mmCIF file of C-alpha atoms and ligand atoms in Angstrom:
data_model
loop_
_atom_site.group_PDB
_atom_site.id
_atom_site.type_symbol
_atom_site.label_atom_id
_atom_site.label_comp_id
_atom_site.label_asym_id
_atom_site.label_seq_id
_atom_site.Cartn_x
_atom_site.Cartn_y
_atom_site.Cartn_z
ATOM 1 C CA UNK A 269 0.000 0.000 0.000
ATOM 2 C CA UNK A 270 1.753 3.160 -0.966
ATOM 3 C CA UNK A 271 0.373 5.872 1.110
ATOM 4 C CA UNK A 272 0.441 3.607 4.279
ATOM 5 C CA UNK A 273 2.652 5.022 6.989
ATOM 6 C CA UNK A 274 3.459 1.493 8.526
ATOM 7 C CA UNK A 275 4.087 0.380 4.984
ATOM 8 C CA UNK A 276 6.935 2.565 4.359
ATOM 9 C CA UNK A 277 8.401 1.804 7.916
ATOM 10 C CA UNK A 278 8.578 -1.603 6.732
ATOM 11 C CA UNK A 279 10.169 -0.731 3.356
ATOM 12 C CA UNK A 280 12.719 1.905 5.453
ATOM 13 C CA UNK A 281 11.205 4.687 3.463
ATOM 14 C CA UNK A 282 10.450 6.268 6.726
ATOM 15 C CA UNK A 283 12.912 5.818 9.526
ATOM 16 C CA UNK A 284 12.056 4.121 13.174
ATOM 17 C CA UNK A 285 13.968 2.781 15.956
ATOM 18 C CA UNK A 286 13.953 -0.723 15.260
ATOM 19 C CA UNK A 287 14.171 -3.660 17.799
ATOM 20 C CA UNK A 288 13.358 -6.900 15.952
ATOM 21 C CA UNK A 289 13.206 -7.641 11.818
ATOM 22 C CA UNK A 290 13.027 -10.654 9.924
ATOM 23 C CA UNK A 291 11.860 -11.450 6.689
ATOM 24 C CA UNK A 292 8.078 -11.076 7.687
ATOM 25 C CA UNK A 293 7.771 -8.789 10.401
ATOM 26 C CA UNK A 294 9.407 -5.656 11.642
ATOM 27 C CA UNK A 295 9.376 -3.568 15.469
ATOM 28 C CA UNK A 296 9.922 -0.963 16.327
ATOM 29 C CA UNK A 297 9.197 1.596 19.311
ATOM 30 C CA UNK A 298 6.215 3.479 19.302
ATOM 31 C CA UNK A 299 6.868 7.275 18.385
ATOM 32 C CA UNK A 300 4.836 8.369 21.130
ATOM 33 C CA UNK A 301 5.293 6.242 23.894
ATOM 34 C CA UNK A 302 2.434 4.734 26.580
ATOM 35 C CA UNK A 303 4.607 3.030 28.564
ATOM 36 C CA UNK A 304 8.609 2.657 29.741
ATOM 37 C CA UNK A 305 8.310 0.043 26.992
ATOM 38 C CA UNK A 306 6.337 0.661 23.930
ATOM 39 C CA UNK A 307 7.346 -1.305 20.560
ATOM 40 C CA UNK A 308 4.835 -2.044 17.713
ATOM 41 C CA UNK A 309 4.791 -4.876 15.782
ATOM 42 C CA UNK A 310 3.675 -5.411 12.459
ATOM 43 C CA UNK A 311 3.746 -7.855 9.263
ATOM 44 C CA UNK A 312 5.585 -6.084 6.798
ATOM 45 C CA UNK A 313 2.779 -7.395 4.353
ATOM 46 C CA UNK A 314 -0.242 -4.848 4.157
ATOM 47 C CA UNK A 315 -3.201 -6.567 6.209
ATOM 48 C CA UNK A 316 -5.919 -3.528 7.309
ATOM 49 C CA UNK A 317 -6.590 -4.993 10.436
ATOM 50 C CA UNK A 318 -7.710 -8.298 12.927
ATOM 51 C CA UNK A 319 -10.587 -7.979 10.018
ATOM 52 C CA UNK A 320 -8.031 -8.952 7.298
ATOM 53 C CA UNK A 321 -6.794 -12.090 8.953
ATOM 54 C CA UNK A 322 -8.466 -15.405 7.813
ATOM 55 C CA UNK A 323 -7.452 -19.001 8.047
ATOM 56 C CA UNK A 324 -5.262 -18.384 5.260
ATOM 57 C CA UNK A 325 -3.259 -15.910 6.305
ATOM 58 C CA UNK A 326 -3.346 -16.374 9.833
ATOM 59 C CA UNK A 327 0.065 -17.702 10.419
ATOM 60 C CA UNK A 328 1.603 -14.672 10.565
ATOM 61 C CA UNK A 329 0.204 -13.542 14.050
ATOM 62 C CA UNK A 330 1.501 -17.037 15.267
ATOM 63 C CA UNK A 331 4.713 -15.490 14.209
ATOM 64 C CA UNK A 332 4.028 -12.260 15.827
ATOM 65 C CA UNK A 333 3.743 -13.655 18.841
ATOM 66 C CA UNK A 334 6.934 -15.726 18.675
ATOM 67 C CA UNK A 335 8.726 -12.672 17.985
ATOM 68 C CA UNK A 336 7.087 -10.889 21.294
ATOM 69 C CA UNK A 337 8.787 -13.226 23.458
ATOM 70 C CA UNK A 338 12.057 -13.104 21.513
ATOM 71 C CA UNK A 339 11.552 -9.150 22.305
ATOM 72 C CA UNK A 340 10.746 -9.350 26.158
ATOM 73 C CA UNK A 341 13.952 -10.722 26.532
ATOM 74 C CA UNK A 342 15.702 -8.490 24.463
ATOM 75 C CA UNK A 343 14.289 -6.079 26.248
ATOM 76 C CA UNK A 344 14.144 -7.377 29.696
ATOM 77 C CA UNK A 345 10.627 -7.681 30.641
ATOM 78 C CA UNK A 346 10.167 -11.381 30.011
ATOM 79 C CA UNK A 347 10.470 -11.194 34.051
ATOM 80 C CA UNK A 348 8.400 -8.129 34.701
ATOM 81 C CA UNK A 349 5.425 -8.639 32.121
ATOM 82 C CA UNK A 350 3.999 -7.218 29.422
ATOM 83 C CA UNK A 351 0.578 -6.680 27.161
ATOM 84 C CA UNK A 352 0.105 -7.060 24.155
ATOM 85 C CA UNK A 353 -2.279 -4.768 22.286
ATOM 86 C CA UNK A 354 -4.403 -5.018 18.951
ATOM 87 C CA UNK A 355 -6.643 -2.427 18.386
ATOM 88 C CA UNK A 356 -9.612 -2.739 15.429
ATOM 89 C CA UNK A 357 -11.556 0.202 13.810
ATOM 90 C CA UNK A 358 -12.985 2.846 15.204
ATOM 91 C CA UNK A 359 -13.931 1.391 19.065
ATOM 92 C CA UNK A 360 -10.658 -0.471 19.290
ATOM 93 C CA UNK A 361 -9.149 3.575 18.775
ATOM 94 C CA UNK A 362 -6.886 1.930 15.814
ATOM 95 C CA UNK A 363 -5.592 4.813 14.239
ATOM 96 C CA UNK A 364 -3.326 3.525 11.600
ATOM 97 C CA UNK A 365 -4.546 1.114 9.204
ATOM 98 C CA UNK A 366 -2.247 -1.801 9.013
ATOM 99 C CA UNK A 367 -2.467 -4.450 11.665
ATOM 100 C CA UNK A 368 -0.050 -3.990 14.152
ATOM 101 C CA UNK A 369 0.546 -5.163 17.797
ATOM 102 C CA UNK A 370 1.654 -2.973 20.784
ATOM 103 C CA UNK A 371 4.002 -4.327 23.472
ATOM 104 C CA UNK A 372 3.566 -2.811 25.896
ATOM 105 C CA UNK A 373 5.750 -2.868 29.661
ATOM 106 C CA UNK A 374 8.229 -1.298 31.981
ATOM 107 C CA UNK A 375 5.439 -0.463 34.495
ATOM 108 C CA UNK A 376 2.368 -2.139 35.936
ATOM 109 C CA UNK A 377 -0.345 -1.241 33.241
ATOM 110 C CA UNK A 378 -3.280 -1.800 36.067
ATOM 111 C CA UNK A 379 -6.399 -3.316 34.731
ATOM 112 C CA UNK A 380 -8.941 -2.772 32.952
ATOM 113 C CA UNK A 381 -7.600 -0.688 30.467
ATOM 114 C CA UNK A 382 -9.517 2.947 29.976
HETATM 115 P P1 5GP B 116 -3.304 2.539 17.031
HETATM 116 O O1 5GP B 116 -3.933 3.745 17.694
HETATM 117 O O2 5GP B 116 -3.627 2.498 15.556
HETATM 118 O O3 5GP B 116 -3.589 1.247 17.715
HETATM 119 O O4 5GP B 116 -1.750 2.748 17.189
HETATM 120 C C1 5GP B 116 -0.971 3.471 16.294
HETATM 121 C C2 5GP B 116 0.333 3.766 16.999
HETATM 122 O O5 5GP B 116 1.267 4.145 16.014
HETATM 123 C C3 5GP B 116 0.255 4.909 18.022
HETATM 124 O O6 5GP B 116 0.653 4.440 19.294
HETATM 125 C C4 5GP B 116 1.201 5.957 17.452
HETATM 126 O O7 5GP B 116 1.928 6.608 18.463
HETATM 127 C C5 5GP B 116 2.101 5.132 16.537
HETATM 128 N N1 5GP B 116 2.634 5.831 15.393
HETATM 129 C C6 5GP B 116 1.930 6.580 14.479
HETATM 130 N N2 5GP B 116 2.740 7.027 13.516
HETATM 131 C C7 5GP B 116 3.989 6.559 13.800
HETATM 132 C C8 5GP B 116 5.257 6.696 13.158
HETATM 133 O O8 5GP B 116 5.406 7.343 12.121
HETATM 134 N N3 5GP B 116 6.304 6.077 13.742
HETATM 135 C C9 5GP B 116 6.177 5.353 14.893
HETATM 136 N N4 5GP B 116 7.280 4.779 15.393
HETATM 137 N N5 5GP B 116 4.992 5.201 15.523
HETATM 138 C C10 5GP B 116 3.919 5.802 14.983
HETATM 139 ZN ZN1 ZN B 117 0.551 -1.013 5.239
#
């Protein structure tokens, strides 16, 4: 998709501070940070959102979530905790439009969320 913003992170037409690439997904930390620990994680193929994935396709959030635990303990909060975040349309507050995942730690994130 060539006017998505999450598109051209994964293509390094934008730049981002990343934490974790492979050959199907990229992270990187969130430009404006909810937590100590804020990274994003996305496919670096185009998928809209949770609405997108199908029983085709839906290996790649197995792989997502592989890669979060790789990145709590790159990061150090495989101890401490973490959550993991997927907002959809409008209610979820999803603001970009290509799926990603927020990792989220650092702190105690109290529950339930606002
Ligand atoms: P959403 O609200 O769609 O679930 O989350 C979108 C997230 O993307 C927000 O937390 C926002 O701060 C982050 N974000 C938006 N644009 C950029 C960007 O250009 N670079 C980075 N690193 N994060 C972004
Ligand atoms: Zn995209």
């Amino acid at each position: 998709m060539s006017d998505c913003i999450f598109c051209k992170i994964a293509n390094k037409e934008i730049p981002s501070s990343v934490v974790y690439e492979d050959d199907k997904v990229i992270a990187f930390n969130d430009l404006d940070p909810k937590a100590p620990t804020h990274v994003l994680i996305i496919p670096k193929e185009h998928f809209s959102s949770a609405l997108d994935i199908n029983d085709e396709n839906c290996e790649i959030i197995g792989h997502i979530f592989s890669v979060t635990s790789k990145i709590a303990k790159k990061l150090g909060i495989d101890k401490t905790g973490f959550r993991i975040v997927n907002n959809c349309g409008q209610d979820g507050g999803q603001t970009v439009g290509h799926i990603h995942f927020h990792m989220l730690g650092g702190r105690n994130l109290g529950w339930p969320p606002g």
